[in-house]
Tab-separated table of C-alpha atoms in Angstrom:
chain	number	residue	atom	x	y	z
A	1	UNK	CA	5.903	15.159	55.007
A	2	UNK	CA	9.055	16.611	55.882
A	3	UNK	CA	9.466	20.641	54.780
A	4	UNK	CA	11.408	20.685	51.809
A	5	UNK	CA	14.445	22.705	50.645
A	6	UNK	CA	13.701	25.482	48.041
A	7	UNK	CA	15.421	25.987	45.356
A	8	UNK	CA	15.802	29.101	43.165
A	9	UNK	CA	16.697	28.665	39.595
A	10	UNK	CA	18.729	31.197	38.424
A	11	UNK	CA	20.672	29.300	35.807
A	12	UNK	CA	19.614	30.666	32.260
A	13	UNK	CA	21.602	32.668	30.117
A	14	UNK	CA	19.314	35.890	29.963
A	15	UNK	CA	19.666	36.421	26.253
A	16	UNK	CA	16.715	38.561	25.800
A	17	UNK	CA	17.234	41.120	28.703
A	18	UNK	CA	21.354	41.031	26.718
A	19	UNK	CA	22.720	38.456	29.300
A	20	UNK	CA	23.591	38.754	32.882
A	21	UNK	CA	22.337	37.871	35.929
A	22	UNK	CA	18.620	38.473	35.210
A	23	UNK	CA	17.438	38.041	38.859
A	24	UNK	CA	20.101	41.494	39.460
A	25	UNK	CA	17.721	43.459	37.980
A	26	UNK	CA	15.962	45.864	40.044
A	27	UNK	CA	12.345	45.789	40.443
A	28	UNK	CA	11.051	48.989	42.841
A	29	UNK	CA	13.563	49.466	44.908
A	30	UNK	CA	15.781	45.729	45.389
A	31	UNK	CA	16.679	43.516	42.417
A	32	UNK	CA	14.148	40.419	41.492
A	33	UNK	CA	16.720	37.918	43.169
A	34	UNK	CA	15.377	39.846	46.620
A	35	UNK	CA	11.596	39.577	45.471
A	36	UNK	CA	11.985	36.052	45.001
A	37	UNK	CA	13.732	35.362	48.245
A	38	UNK	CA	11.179	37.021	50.158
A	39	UNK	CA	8.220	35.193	49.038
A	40	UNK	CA	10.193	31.656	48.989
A	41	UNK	CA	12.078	31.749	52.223
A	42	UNK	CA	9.184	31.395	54.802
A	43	UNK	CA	8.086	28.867	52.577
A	44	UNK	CA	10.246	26.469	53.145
A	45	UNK	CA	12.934	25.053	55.828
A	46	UNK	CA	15.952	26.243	53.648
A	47	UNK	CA	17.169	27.989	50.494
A	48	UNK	CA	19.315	27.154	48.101
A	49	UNK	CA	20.494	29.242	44.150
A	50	UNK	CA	21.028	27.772	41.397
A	51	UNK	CA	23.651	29.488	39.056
A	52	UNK	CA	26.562	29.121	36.750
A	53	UNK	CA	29.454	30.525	36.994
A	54	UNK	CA	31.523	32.194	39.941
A	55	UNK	CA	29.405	31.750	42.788
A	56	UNK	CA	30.869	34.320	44.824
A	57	UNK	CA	28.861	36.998	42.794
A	58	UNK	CA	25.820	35.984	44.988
A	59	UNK	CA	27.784	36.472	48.400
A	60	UNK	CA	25.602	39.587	49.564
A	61	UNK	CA	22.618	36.600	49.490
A	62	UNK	CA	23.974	34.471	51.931
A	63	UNK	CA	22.467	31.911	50.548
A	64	UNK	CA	23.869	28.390	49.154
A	65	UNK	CA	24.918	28.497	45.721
A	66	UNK	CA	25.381	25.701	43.186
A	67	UNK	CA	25.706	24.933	40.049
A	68	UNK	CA	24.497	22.679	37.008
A	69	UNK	CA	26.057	19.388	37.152
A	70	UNK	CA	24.869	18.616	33.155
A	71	UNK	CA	27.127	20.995	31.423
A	72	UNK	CA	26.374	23.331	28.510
A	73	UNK	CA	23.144	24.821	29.439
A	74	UNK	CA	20.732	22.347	29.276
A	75	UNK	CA	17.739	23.846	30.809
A	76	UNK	CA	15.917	24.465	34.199
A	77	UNK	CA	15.896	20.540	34.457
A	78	UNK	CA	19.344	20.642	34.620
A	79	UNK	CA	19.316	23.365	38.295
A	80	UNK	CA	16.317	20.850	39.393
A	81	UNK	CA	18.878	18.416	39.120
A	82	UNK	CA	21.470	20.200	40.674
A	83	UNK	CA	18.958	21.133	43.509
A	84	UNK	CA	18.141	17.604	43.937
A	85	UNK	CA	21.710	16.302	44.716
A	86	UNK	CA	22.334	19.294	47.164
A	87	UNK	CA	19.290	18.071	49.113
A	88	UNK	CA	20.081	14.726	49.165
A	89	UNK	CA	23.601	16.045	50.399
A	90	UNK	CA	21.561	17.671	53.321
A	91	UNK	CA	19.415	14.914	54.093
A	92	UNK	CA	15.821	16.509	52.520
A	93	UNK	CA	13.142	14.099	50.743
A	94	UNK	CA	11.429	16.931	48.306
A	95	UNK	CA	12.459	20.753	46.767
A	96	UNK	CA	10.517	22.916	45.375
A	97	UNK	CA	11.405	25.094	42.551
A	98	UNK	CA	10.951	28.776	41.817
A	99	UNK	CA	12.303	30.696	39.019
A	100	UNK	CA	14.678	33.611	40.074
A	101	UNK	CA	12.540	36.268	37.191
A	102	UNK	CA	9.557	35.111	38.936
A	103	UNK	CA	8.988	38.128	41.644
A	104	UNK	CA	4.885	37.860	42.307
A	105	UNK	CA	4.534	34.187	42.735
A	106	UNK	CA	2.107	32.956	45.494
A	107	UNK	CA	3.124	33.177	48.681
A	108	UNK	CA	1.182	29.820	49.776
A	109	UNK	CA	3.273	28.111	46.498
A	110	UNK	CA	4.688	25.633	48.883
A	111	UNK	CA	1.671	24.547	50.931
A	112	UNK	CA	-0.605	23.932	47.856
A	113	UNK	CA	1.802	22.039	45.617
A	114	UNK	CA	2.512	19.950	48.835
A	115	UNK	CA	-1.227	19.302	49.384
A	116	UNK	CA	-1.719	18.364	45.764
A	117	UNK	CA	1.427	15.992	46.383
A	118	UNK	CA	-0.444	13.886	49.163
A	119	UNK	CA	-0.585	10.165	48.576
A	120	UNK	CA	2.199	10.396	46.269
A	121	UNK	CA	4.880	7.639	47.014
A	122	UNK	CA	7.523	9.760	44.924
A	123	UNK	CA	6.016	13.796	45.283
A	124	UNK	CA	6.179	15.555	41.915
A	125	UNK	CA	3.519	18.263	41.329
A	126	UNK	CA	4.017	21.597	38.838
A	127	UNK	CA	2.445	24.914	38.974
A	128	UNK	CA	-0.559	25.442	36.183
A	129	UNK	CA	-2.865	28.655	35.905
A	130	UNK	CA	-6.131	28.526	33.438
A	131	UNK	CA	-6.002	29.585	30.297
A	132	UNK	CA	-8.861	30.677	27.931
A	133	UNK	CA	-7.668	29.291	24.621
A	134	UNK	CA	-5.382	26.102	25.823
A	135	UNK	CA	-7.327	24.913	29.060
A	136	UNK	CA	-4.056	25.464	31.620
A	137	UNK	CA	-0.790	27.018	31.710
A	138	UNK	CA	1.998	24.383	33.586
A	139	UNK	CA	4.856	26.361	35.055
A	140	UNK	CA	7.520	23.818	34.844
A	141	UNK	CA	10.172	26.042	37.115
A	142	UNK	CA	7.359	26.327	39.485
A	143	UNK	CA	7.065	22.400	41.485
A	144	UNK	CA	7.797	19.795	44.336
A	145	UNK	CA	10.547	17.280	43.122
A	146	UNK	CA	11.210	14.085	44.831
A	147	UNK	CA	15.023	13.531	45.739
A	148	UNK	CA	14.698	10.031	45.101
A	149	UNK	CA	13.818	10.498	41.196
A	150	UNK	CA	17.259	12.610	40.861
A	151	UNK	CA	19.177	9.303	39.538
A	152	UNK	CA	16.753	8.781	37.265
A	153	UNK	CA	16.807	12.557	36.267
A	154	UNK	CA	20.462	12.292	35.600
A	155	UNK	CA	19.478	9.357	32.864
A	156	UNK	CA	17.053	11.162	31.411
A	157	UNK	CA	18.875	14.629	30.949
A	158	UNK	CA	22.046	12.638	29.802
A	159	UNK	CA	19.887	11.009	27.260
A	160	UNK	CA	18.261	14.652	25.773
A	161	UNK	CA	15.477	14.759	27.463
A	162	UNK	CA	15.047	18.304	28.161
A	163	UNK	CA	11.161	19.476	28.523
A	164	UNK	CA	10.612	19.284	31.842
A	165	UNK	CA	6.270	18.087	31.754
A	166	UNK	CA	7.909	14.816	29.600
A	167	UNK	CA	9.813	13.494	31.957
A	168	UNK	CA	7.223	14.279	35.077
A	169	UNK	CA	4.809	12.937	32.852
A	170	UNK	CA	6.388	9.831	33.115
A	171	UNK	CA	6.044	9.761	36.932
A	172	UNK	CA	2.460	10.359	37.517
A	173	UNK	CA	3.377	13.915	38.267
A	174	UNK	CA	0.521	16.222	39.470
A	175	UNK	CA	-0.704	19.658	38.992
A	176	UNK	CA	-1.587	22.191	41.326
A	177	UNK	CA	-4.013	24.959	39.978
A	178	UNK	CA	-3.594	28.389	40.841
A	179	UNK	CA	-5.743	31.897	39.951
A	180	UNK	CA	-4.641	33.441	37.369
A	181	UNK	CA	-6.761	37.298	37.864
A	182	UNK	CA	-5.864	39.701	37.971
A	183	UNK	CA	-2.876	38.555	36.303
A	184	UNK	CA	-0.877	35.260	36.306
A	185	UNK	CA	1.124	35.358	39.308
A	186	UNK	CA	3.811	33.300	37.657
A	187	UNK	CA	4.647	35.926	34.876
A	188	UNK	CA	8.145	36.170	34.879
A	189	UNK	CA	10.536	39.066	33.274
A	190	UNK	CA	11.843	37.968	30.206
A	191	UNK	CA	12.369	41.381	28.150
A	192	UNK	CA	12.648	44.870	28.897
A	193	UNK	CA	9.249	45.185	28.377
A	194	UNK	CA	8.484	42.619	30.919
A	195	UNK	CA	10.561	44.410	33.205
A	196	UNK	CA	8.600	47.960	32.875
A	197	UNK	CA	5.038	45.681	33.165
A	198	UNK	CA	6.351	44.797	36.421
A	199	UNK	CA	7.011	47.911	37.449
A	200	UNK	CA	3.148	48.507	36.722
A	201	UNK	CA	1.928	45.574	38.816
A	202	UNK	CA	4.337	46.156	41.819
Protein backbone atom coordinates (compact mmCIF):
# COMPACT_ATOMS: atom_id res chain seq x y z
CA UNK A 1 0.00 0.00 0.00
CA UNK A 2 1.03 3.24 -1.12
CA UNK A 3 2.47 5.74 1.92
CA UNK A 4 -0.17 7.98 2.72
CA UNK A 5 -0.39 11.77 3.21
CA UNK A 6 -0.69 12.96 6.89
CA UNK A 7 -2.80 15.17 7.94
CA UNK A 8 -2.76 17.41 11.04
CA UNK A 9 -5.98 18.63 12.40
CA UNK A 10 -5.75 21.81 13.71
CA UNK A 11 -9.25 23.04 13.06
CA UNK A 12 -11.08 23.45 16.53
CA UNK A 13 -11.92 26.52 18.09
CA UNK A 14 -9.77 26.15 21.39
CA UNK A 15 -12.44 27.39 23.73
CA UNK A 16 -11.06 25.99 26.83
CA UNK A 17 -7.34 27.14 26.53
CA UNK A 18 -9.63 30.99 25.60
CA UNK A 19 -9.33 30.43 21.76
CA UNK A 20 -6.47 30.65 19.43
CA UNK A 21 -4.37 28.59 17.70
CA UNK A 22 -3.98 25.84 20.34
CA UNK A 23 -1.16 23.94 18.52
CA UNK A 24 0.92 27.78 19.09
CA UNK A 25 1.30 26.97 22.39
CA UNK A 26 4.64 26.25 23.61
CA UNK A 27 5.50 23.05 25.11
CA UNK A 28 9.49 23.05 26.41
CA UNK A 29 11.00 25.04 24.28
CA UNK A 30 8.81 25.04 20.49
CA UNK A 31 5.01 25.28 20.35
CA UNK A 32 2.87 21.79 20.14
CA UNK A 33 2.30 22.47 16.28
CA UNK A 34 6.38 21.62 16.17
CA UNK A 35 5.93 18.46 18.53
CA UNK A 36 3.42 17.18 16.34
CA UNK A 37 5.29 17.74 13.14
CA UNK A 38 8.20 16.00 14.35
CA UNK A 39 6.72 12.79 15.28
CA UNK A 40 4.27 12.78 12.05
CA UNK A 41 6.58 13.83 9.30
CA UNK A 42 8.88 10.71 8.99
CA UNK A 43 5.81 8.96 9.20
CA UNK A 44 4.49 9.54 6.25
CA UNK A 45 5.34 10.65 2.45
CA UNK A 46 3.82 14.21 3.00
CA UNK A 47 2.16 16.68 5.37
CA UNK A 48 -0.57 18.56 5.17
CA UNK A 49 -2.66 21.31 8.24
CA UNK A 50 -5.79 21.56 8.64
CA UNK A 51 -7.06 25.07 9.82
CA UNK A 52 -9.57 27.81 9.49
CA UNK A 53 -9.02 30.92 8.83
CA UNK A 54 -6.04 32.95 7.17
CA UNK A 55 -3.71 30.39 6.27
CA UNK A 56 -0.82 32.51 6.02
CA UNK A 57 -0.52 32.47 9.92
CA UNK A 58 1.11 28.97 9.49
CA UNK A 59 3.78 30.26 6.84
CA UNK A 60 6.89 29.69 9.25
CA UNK A 61 5.56 25.70 8.84
CA UNK A 62 6.01 25.38 5.37
CA UNK A 63 3.65 23.10 5.26
CA UNK A 64 0.25 22.85 3.11
CA UNK A 65 -2.58 24.44 4.67
CA UNK A 66 -6.31 23.95 4.11
CA UNK A 67 -9.29 24.44 5.28
CA UNK A 68 -12.83 22.87 6.20
CA UNK A 69 -14.91 22.59 3.22
CA UNK A 70 -18.33 21.94 5.64
CA UNK A 71 -18.67 25.34 7.07
CA UNK A 72 -19.47 26.37 10.65
CA UNK A 73 -17.33 24.16 12.66
CA UNK A 74 -18.53 20.93 12.35
CA UNK A 75 -15.94 18.81 13.89
CA UNK A 76 -12.60 16.93 13.21
CA UNK A 77 -14.71 14.96 10.54
CA UNK A 78 -15.08 17.92 8.81
CA UNK A 79 -10.56 18.54 8.44
CA UNK A 80 -10.69 14.55 7.65
CA UNK A 81 -12.76 15.61 4.98
CA UNK A 82 -10.90 18.41 3.95
CA UNK A 83 -7.70 16.18 4.13
CA UNK A 84 -9.31 13.70 2.01
CA UNK A 85 -10.04 15.97 -1.05
CA UNK A 86 -6.44 17.50 -0.85
CA UNK A 87 -5.13 13.95 -1.28
CA UNK A 88 -7.19 12.99 -3.86
CA UNK A 89 -6.01 16.41 -5.46
CA UNK A 90 -2.40 14.92 -5.11
CA UNK A 91 -3.07 11.60 -6.28
CA UNK A 92 -2.79 9.59 -2.56
CA UNK A 93 -5.18 6.46 -1.76
CA UNK A 94 -5.16 6.82 2.33
CA UNK A 95 -4.29 9.84 5.19
CA UNK A 96 -3.79 9.49 8.36
CA UNK A 97 -4.89 11.82 10.97
CA UNK A 98 -3.22 13.36 14.00
CA UNK A 99 -4.52 15.96 16.21
CA UNK A 100 -2.36 19.21 16.31
CA UNK A 101 -2.72 19.20 20.76
CA UNK A 102 -1.54 15.77 20.46
CA UNK A 103 2.48 16.24 21.11
CA UNK A 104 3.51 12.48 22.57
CA UNK A 105 1.74 10.32 20.12
CA UNK A 106 3.59 7.14 18.91
CA UNK A 107 6.08 7.53 16.70
CA UNK A 108 5.28 4.04 14.85
CA UNK A 109 1.34 5.60 14.62
CA UNK A 110 1.53 5.17 10.94
CA UNK A 111 3.00 1.69 10.53
CA UNK A 112 0.58 0.01 13.04
CA UNK A 113 -2.70 1.57 11.94
CA UNK A 114 -1.50 0.56 8.36
CA UNK A 115 -0.84 -3.05 9.47
CA UNK A 116 -4.18 -3.25 11.21
CA UNK A 117 -5.60 -1.83 7.77
CA UNK A 118 -4.34 -4.96 5.71
CA UNK A 119 -6.98 -6.78 3.72
CA UNK A 120 -9.12 -3.86 3.84
CA UNK A 121 -10.59 -3.04 0.31
CA UNK A 122 -11.42 0.64 1.59
CA UNK A 123 -8.51 1.24 4.73
CA UNK A 124 -10.17 2.85 7.76
CA UNK A 125 -8.60 2.00 11.16
CA UNK A 126 -8.68 4.50 14.52
CA UNK A 127 -6.36 4.74 17.35
CA UNK A 128 -7.77 2.94 20.80
CA UNK A 129 -5.72 2.58 24.18
CA UNK A 130 -7.22 0.18 27.14
CA UNK A 131 -9.10 1.39 29.59
CA UNK A 132 -9.86 -0.09 33.09
CA UNK A 133 -13.49 0.87 33.53
CA UNK A 134 -14.79 1.06 29.65
CA UNK A 135 -12.61 -1.78 27.95
CA UNK A 136 -10.80 0.81 25.20
CA UNK A 137 -10.34 4.34 24.54
CA UNK A 138 -10.87 5.10 20.37
CA UNK A 139 -9.00 8.23 19.39
CA UNK A 140 -11.10 9.31 16.56
CA UNK A 141 -8.43 12.24 15.36
CA UNK A 142 -5.93 9.53 15.55
CA UNK A 143 -6.61 7.01 11.99
CA UNK A 144 -6.01 5.84 8.28
CA UNK A 145 -8.91 7.20 6.01
CA UNK A 146 -9.55 5.90 2.63
CA UNK A 147 -9.78 8.72 -0.14
CA UNK A 148 -12.29 6.87 -1.87
CA UNK A 149 -14.96 7.07 1.14
CA UNK A 150 -14.54 11.09 1.01
CA UNK A 151 -17.85 11.38 -1.30
CA UNK A 152 -19.56 9.47 0.88
CA UNK A 153 -18.13 11.53 3.88
CA UNK A 154 -19.41 14.65 2.29
CA UNK A 155 -23.15 12.90 2.48
CA UNK A 156 -22.84 11.97 5.69
CA UNK A 157 -21.45 15.29 7.30
CA UNK A 158 -24.05 17.25 5.12
CA UNK A 159 -26.67 15.08 6.61
CA UNK A 160 -25.44 15.73 10.63
CA UNK A 161 -23.58 13.09 11.09
CA UNK A 162 -20.87 14.31 13.18
CA UNK A 163 -19.26 11.49 15.64
CA UNK A 164 -16.66 10.32 13.85
CA UNK A 165 -16.72 6.04 15.27
CA UNK A 166 -20.62 6.25 13.61
CA UNK A 167 -19.85 6.80 10.44
CA UNK A 168 -16.50 4.39 10.40
CA UNK A 169 -18.66 2.09 12.02
CA UNK A 170 -20.54 1.89 9.09
CA UNK A 171 -17.50 0.85 6.98
CA UNK A 172 -16.10 -2.03 8.79
CA UNK A 173 -13.56 0.34 10.20
CA UNK A 174 -10.79 -1.21 12.40
CA UNK A 175 -8.94 -0.50 15.50
CA UNK A 176 -5.45 -0.46 16.21
CA UNK A 177 -4.49 -0.95 19.98
CA UNK A 178 -1.85 0.92 21.49
CA UNK A 179 -0.14 0.94 25.33
CA UNK A 180 -1.45 3.11 27.29
CA UNK A 181 1.56 3.08 30.54
CA UNK A 182 2.92 4.99 31.58
CA UNK A 183 0.44 7.30 30.35
CA UNK A 184 -1.83 7.41 27.23
CA UNK A 185 0.27 8.61 24.56
CA UNK A 186 -2.68 10.21 22.87
CA UNK A 187 -3.47 12.72 25.77
CA UNK A 188 -3.89 15.83 24.21
CA UNK A 189 -3.84 19.57 25.84
CA UNK A 190 -7.13 20.72 26.27
CA UNK A 191 -6.83 23.21 29.42
CA UNK A 192 -4.23 25.00 31.10
CA UNK A 193 -3.90 22.34 33.28
CA UNK A 194 -3.28 19.97 30.52
CA UNK A 195 -0.75 22.19 29.32
CA UNK A 196 1.40 22.30 32.77
CA UNK A 197 0.87 18.10 32.88
CA UNK A 198 2.71 18.19 29.77
CA UNK A 199 5.25 20.07 30.85
CA UNK A 200 5.66 17.19 33.56
CA UNK A 201 5.78 14.34 31.05
CA UNK A 202 8.11 16.12 28.49
Amino acid sequence: MKQPLGVILAGGQARRMGGGDKGRLMLGDRSLLSHVIARLQPQVSALVLNANGDPSRFEDTTIPVVGDSIAGFVGPLAGVLAGLDYAYEQGFETIVTAAADTPFFPCDLVPRLMTAAEGMEHPLVLAATPDSERGRNRHPTFGVWPVALRDDLRRALEGGLRKVVLWSDQHGGREAMFEAEPFDPFFNVNTPEDLARAEGLI
